[in-house]
PDB file of C-alpha atoms in Angstrom:
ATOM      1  CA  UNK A   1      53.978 -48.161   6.553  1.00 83.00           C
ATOM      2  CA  UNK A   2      54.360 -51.089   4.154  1.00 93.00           C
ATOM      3  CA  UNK A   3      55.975 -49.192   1.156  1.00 96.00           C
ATOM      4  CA  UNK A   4      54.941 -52.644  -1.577  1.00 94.00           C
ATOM      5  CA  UNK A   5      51.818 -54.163  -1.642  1.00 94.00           C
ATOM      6  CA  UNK A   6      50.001 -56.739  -2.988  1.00 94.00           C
ATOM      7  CA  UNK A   7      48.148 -54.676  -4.748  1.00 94.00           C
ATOM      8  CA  UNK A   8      51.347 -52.549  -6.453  1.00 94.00           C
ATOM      9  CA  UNK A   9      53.372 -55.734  -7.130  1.00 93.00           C
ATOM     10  CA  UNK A  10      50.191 -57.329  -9.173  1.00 93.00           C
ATOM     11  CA  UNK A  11      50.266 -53.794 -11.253  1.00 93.00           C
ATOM     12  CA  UNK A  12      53.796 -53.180 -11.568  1.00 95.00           C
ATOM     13  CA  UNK A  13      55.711 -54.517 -14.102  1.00 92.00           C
ATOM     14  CA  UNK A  14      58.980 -56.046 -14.399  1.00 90.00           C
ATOM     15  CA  UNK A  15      59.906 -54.073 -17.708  1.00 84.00           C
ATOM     16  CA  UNK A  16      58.237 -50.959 -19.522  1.00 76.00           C
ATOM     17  CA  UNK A  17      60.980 -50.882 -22.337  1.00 74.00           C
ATOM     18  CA  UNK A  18      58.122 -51.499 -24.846  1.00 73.00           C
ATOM     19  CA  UNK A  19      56.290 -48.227 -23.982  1.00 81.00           C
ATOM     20  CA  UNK A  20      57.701 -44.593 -24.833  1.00 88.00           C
ATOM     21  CA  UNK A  21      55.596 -42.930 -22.047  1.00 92.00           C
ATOM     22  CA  UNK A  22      55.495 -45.552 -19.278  1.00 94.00           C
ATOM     23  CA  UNK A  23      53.196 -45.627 -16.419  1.00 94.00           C
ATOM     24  CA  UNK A  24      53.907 -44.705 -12.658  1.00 96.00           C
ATOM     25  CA  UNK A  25      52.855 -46.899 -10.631  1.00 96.00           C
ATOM     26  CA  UNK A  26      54.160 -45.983  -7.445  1.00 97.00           C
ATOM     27  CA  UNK A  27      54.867 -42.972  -5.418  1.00 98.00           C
ATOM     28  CA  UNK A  28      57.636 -42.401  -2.827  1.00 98.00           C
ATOM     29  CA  UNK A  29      58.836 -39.593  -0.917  1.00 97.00           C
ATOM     30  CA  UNK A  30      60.447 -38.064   2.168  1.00 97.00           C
ATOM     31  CA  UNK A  31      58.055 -36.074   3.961  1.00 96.00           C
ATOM     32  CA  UNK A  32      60.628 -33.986   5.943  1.00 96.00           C
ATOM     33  CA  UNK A  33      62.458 -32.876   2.661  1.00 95.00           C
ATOM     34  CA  UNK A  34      62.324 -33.030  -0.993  1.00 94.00           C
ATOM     35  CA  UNK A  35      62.942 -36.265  -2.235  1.00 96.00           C
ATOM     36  CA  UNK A  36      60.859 -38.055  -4.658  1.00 97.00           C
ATOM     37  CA  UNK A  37      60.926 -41.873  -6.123  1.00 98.00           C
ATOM     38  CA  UNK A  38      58.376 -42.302  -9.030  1.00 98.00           C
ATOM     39  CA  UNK A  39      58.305 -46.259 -10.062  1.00 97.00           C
ATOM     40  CA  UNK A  40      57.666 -47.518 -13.135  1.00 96.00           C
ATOM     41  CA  UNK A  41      58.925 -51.153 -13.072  1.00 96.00           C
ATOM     42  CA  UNK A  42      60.058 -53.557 -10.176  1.00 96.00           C
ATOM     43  CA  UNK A  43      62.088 -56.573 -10.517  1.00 96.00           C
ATOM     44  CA  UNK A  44      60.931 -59.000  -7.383  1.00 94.00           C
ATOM     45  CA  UNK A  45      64.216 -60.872  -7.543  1.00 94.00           C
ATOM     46  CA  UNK A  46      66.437 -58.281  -7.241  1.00 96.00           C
ATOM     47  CA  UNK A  47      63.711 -55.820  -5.162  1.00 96.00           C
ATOM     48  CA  UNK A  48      65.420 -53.191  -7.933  1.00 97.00           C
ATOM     49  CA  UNK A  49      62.753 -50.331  -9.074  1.00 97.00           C
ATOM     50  CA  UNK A  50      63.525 -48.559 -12.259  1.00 96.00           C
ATOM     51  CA  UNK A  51      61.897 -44.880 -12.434  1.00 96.00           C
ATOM     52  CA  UNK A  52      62.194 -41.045 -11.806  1.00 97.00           C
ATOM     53  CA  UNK A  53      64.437 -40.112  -8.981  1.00 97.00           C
ATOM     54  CA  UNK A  54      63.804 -36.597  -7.544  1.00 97.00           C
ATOM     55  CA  UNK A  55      66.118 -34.986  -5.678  1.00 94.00           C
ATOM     56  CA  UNK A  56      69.142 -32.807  -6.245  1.00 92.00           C
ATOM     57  CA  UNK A  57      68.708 -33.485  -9.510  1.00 94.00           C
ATOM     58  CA  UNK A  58      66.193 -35.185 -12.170  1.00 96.00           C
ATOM     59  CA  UNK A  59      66.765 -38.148 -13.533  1.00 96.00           C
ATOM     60  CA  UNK A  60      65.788 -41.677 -14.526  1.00 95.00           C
ATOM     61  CA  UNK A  61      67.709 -44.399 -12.505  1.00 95.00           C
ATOM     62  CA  UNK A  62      67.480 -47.569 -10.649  1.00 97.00           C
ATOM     63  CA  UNK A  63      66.933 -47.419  -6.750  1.00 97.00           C
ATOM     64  CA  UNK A  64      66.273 -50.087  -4.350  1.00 97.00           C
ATOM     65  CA  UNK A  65      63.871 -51.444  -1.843  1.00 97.00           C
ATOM     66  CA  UNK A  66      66.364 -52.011   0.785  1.00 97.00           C
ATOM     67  CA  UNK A  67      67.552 -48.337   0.129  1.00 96.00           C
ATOM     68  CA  UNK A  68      63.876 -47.032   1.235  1.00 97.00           C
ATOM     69  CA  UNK A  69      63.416 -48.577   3.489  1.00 97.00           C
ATOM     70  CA  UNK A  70      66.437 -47.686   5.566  1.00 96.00           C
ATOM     71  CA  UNK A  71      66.562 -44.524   4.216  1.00 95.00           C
ATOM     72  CA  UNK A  72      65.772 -41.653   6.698  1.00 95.00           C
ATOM     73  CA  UNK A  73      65.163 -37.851   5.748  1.00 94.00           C
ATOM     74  CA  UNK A  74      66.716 -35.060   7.405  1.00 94.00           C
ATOM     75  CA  UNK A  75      64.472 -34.944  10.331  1.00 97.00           C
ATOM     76  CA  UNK A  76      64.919 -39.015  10.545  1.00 96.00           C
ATOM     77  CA  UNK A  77      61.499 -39.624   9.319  1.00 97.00           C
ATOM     78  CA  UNK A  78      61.288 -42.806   7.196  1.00 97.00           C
ATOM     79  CA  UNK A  79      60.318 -42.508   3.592  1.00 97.00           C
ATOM     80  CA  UNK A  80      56.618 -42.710   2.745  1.00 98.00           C
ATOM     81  CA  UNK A  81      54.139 -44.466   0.012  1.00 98.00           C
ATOM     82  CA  UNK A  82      51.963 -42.216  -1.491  1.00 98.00           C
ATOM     83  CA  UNK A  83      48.781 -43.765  -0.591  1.00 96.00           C
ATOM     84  CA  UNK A  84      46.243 -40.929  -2.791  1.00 96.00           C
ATOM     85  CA  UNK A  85      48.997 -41.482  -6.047  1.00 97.00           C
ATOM     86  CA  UNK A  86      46.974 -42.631  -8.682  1.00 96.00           C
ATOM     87  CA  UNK A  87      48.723 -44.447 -11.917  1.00 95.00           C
ATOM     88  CA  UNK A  88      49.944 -42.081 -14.415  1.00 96.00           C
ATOM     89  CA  UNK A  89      51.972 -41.252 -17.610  1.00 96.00           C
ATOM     90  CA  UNK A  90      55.475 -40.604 -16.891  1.00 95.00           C
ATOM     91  CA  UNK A  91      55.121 -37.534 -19.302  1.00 95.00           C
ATOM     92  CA  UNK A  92      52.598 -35.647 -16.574  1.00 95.00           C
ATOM     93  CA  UNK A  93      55.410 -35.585 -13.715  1.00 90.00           C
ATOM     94  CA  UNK A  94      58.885 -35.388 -16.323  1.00 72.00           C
TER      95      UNK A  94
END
């Protein structure tokens, strides 16, 4: 599964400081635990995505591309794009 497309990168900006709710554009997640990545910004040069990370704990923080996409849950399945997530308001998952 291609976890960035075309389609996500064209939508997804490289900053959301401006907005005090920013939007979600992207939804990862490990389907043999857990684990939940909720994007709201990607920088393309440093494939860096800045969002809601959660996991053991909740919390806003930077996680990587690379990181997915070697990333393996429990059972070793990969992690997953959330391909019914439909943009939304951090406020409705935080």
């Amino acid at each position: 599964m291609k976890l960035l497309t075309k389609e996500i990168l064209n939508r997804i900006p490289a900053s959301s400081e401006d907005s005090d709710d920013p939007v979600i554009h992207v939804k990862f997640f490990t389907p043999d635990s857990s684990w939940t990545w909720y994007a709201t910004e990607y920088d393309p040069e440093t494939e860096m995505f800045f969002g809601l990370v959660d996991g053991l704990d909740r919390e806003l923080g930077y996680f990587s591309l690379a990181e997915l996409k070697s990333a393996r849950g429990p059972l070793g399945l990969p992690i997953e794009r959330d391909m019914h997530f439909d943009p939304r308001p951090l406020s409705e998952i935080a």
